[in-house]
Short mmCIF file of C-alpha atoms and ligand atoms in Angstrom, two decimals:
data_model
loop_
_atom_site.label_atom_id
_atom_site.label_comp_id
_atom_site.label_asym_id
_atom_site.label_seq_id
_atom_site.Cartn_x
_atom_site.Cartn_y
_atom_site.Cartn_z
CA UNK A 259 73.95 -4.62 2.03
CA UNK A 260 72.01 -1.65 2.59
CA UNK A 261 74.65 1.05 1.37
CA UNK A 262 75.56 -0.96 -1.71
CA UNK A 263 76.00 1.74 -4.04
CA UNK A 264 76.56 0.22 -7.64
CA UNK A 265 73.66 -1.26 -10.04
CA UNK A 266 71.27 -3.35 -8.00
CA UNK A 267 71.00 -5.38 -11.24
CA UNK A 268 73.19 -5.83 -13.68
CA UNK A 269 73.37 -8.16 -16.96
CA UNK A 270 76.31 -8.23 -19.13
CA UNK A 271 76.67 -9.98 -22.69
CA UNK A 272 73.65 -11.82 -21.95
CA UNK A 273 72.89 -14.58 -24.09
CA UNK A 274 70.37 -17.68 -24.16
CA UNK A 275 70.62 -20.29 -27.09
CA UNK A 276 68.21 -23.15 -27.69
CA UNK A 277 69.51 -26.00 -29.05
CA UNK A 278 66.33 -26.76 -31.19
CA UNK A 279 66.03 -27.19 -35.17
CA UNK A 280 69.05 -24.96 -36.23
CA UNK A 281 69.28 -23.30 -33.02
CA UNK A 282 68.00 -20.18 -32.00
CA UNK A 283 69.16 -17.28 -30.01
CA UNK A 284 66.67 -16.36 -27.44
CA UNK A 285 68.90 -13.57 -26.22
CA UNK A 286 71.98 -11.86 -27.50
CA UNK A 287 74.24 -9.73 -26.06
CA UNK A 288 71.73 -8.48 -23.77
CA UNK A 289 73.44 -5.14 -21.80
CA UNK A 290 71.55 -4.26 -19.10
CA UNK A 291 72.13 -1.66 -15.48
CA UNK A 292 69.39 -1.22 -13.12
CA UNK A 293 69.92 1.15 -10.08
CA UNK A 294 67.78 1.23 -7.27
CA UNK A 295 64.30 2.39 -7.85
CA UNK A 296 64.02 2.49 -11.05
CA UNK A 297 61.06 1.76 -12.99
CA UNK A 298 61.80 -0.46 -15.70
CA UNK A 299 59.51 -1.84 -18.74
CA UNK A 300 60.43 -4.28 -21.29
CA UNK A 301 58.60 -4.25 -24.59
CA UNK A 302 58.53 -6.32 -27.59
CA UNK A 303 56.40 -8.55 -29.61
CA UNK A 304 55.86 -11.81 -28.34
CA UNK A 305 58.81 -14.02 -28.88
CA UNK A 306 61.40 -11.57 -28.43
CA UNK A 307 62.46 -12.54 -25.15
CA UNK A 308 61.00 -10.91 -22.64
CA UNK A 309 60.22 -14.16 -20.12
CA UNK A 310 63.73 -15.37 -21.14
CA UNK A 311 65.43 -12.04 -20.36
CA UNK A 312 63.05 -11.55 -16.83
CA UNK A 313 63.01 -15.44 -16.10
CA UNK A 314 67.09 -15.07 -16.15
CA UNK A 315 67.45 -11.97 -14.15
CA UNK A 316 65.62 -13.64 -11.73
CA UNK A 317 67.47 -16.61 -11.00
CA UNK A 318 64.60 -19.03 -12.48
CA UNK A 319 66.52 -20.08 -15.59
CA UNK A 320 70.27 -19.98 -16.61
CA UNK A 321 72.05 -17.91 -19.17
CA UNK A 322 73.45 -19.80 -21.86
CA UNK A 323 76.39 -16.99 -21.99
CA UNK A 324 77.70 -13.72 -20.18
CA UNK A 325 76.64 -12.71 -16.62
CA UNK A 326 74.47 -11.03 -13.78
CA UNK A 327 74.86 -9.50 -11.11
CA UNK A 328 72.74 -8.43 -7.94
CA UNK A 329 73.75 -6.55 -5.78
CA UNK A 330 77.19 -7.35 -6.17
CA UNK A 331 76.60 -11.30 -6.23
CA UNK A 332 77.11 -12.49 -9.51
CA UNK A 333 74.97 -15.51 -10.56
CA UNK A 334 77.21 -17.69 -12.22
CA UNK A 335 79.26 -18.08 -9.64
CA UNK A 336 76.52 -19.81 -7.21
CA UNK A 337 75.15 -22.94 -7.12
CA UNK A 338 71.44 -24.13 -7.54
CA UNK A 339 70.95 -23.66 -3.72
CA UNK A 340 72.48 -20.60 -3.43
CA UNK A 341 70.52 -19.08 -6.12
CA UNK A 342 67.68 -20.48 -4.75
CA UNK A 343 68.03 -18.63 -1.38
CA UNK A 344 69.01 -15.44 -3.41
CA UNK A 345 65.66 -15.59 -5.35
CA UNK A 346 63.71 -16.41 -2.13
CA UNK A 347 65.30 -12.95 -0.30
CA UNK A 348 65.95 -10.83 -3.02
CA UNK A 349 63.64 -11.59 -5.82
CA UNK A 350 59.58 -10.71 -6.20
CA UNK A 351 57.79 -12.20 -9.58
CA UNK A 352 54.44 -11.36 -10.61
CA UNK A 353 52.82 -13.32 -13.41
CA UNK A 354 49.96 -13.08 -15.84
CA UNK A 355 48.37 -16.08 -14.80
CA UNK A 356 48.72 -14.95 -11.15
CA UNK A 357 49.90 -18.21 -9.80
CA UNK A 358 48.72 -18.02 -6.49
CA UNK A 359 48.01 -21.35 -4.48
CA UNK A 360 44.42 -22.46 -4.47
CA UNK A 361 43.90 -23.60 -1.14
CA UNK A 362 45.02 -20.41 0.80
CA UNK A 363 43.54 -17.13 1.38
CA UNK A 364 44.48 -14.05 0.18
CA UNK A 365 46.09 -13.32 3.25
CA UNK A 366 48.00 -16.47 3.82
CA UNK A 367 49.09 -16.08 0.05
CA UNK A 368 50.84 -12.78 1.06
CA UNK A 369 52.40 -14.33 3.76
CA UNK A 370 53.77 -17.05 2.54
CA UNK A 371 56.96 -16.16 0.98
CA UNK A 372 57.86 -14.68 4.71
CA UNK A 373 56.99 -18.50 5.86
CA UNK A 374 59.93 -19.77 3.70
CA UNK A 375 61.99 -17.62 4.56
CA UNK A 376 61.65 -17.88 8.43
CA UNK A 377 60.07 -14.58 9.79
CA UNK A 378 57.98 -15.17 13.15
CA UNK A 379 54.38 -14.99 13.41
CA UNK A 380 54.33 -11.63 14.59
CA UNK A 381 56.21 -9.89 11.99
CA UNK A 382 54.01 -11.67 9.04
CA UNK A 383 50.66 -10.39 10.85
CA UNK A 384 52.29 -6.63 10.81
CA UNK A 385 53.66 -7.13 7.34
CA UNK A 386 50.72 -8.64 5.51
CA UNK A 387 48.58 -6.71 7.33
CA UNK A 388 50.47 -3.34 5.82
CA UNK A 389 50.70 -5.24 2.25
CA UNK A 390 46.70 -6.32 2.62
CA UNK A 391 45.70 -2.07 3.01
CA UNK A 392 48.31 -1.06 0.36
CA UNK A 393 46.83 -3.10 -2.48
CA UNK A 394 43.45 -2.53 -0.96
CA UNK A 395 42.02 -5.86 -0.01
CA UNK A 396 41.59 -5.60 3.42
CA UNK A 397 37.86 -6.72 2.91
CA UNK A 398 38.70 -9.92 1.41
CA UNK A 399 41.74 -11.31 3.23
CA UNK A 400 39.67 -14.46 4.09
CA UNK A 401 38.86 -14.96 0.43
CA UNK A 402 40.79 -17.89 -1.52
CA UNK A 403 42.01 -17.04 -5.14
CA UNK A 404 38.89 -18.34 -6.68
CA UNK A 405 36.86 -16.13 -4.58
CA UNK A 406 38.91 -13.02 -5.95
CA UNK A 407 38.25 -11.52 -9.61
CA UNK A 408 41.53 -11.44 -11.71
CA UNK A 409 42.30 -7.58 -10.94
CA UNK A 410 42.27 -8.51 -6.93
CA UNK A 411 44.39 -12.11 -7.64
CA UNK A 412 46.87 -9.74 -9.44
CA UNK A 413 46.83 -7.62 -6.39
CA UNK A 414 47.17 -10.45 -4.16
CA UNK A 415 50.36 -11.64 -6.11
CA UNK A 416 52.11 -7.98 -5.87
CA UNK A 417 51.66 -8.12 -2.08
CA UNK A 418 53.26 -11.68 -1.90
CA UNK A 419 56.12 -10.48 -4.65
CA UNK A 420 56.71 -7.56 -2.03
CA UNK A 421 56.31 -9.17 1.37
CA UNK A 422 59.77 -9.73 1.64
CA UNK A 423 61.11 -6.67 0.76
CA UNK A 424 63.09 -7.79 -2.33
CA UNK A 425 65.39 -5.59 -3.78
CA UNK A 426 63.76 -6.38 -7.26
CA UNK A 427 60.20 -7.09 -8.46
CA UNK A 428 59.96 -8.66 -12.11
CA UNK A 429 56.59 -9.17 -13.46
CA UNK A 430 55.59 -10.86 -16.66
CA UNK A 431 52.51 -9.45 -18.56
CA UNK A 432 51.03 -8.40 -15.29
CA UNK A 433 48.59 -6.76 -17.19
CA UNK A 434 48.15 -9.99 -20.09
CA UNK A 435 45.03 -11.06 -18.48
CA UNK A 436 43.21 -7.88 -17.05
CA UNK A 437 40.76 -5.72 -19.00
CA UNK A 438 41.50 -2.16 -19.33
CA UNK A 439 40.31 -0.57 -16.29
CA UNK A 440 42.03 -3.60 -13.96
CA UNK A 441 44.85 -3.15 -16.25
CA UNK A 442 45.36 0.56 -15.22
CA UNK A 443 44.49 -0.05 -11.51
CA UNK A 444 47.43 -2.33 -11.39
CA UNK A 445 49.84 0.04 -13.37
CA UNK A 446 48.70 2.55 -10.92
CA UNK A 447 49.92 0.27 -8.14
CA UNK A 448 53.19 -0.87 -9.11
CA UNK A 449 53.86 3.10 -9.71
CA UNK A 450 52.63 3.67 -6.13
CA UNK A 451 54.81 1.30 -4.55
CA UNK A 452 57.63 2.71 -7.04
CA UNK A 453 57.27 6.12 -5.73
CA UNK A 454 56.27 5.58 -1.94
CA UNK A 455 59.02 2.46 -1.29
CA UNK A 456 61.35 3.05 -3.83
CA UNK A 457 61.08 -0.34 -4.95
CA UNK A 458 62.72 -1.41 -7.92
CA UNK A 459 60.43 -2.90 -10.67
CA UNK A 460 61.22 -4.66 -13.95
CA UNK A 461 57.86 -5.14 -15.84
CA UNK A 462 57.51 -7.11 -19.54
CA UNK A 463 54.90 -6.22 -20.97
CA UNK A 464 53.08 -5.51 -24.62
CA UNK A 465 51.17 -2.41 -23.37
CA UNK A 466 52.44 0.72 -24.32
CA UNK A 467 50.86 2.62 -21.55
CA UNK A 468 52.77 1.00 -18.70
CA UNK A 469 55.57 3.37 -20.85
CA UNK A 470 54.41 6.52 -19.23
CA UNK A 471 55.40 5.01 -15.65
CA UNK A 472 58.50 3.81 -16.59
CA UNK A 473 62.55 5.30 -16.11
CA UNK A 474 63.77 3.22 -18.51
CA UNK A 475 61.91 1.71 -21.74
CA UNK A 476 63.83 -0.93 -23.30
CA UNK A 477 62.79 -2.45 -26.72
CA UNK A 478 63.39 -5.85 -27.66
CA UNK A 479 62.98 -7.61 -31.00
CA UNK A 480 64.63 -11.20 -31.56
CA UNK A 481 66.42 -11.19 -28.07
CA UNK A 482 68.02 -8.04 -28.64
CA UNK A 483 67.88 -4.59 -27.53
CA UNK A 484 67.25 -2.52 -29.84
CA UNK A 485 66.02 0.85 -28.44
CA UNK A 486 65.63 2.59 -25.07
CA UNK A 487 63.57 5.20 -24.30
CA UNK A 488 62.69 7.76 -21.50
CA UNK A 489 58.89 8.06 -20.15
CA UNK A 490 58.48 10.63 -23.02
CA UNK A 491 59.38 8.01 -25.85
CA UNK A 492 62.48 9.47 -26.06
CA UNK A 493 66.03 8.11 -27.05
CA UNK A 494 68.24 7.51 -24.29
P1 LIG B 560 58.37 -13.33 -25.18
O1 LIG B 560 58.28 -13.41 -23.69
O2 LIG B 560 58.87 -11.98 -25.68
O3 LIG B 560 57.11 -13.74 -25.87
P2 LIG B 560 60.12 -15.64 -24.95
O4 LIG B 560 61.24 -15.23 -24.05
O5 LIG B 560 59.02 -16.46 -24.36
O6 LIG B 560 59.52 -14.35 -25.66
O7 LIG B 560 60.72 -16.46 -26.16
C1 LIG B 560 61.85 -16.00 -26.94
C2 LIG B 560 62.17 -17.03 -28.01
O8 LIG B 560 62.72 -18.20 -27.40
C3 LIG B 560 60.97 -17.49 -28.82
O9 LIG B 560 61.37 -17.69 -30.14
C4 LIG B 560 60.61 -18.80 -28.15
O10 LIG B 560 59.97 -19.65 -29.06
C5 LIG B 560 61.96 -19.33 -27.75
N1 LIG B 560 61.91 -20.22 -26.57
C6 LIG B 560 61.47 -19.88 -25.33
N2 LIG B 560 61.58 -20.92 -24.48
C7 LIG B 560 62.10 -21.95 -25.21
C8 LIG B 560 62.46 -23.31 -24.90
N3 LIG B 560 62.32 -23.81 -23.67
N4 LIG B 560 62.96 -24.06 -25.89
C9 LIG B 560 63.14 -23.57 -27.14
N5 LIG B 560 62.82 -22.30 -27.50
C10 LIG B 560 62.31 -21.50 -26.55
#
């Protein structure tokens, strides 16, 4: 669906409840429209939703109410499997924690996601070779995770959320675990592949400065939105 021409991600009415002590709204109302390309950060203290809100739009958890959409598909309408393909084709996710696996190499980590979802030998090499240079590892493609320092784990992991060409990346705290410097290298990169690719990111986060990057600010306190802002702070 190359010429789909609406939101590539849409929420509507978005709502998570937890059914714990007297109950608590993890999200309400949550109105969101993403078009392709767009650079999107989510800020807020922590506990104001952001994992909820990014874990939802990507097909990891369920809404308690209201909808999204991708692309057209909307969520509630498939079933576990279903999703579960959608997420593998259409979905990158970048964590703080980096969550690569242990026992492969920085280049097998990249590829892996194409494994799963059936590309051939050949186009992997071409791919992950590509994704390697972009992020600037080439030198340590052989290297397993604990090998890497945190800033080139984190690098890994935005190769692998990108090898399949997702429509969507959504990362959460990319940045949580990096010092300053790594911090910015990283920033630096999702911009990169923002502006060269055109790839659509959605990034949580509690630093400000990934705000300068961004379309689209959106400001979340207790699971709703409460502000959004251009790259200059601005209202929109
Ligand atoms: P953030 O990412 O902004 O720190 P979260 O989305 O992790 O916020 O959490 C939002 C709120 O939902 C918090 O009050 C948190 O305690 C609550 N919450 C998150 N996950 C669960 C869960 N599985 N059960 C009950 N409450 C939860």
């Amino acid at each position: 669906m190359s010429n789909w021409q609406g939101p590539i991600l849409s929420c509507h009415e978005l709502t998570k409840f937890y059914p714990v002590g007297d109950g608590l709204f993890a999200l309400k109302n949550v109105e969101l429209e993403i078009r392709q390309g767009q650079f999107v950060v989510v800020m807020g203290p922590s506990g104001s939703g952001k994992s909820t809100l990014l874990n939802i739009l990507g097909g990891i958890d369920r809404a308690t109410y209201g909808e999204v959409i991708l692309r057209g598909r909307k969520y509630s309408r498939l079933s576990e499997d279903d999703l579960a393909i959608l997420r593998r084709k259409e979905i990158g996710m970048v964590f703080q924690f980096f969550n690569l696996l242990p026992e492969l190499t920085a280049l097998e980590n990249i590829g892996f996601p194409m494994r799963l979802a059936g590309y051939g030998d050949k186009e992997i090499r071409e791919r992950t070779a590509y994704l390697l240079d972009a992020v600037g590892l080439q030198e340590r493609k052989n290297h397993y995770p604990s090998e890497l320092s945190g800033g080139e784990q984190q690098r890994v992991a935005i190769a692998r959320a990108l090898a399949n060409r997702p429509a969507v990346v959504l990362a959460d705290e990319p940045t949580g675990n990096l010092d300053s410097v790594r911090s910015k290298e990283i920033m630096q990169l999702f911009s990169k592949f923002n502006k060269e690719e055109g790839q659509t990111f959605i990034i949580a986060t509690h630093d400000r400065n990934f705000m300068e990057y961004a379309d689209l600010t959106i400001h979340l306190v207790d699971g709703e939105i409460r502000e959004r802002s251009d790259r200059s702070g601005a209202p929109i």
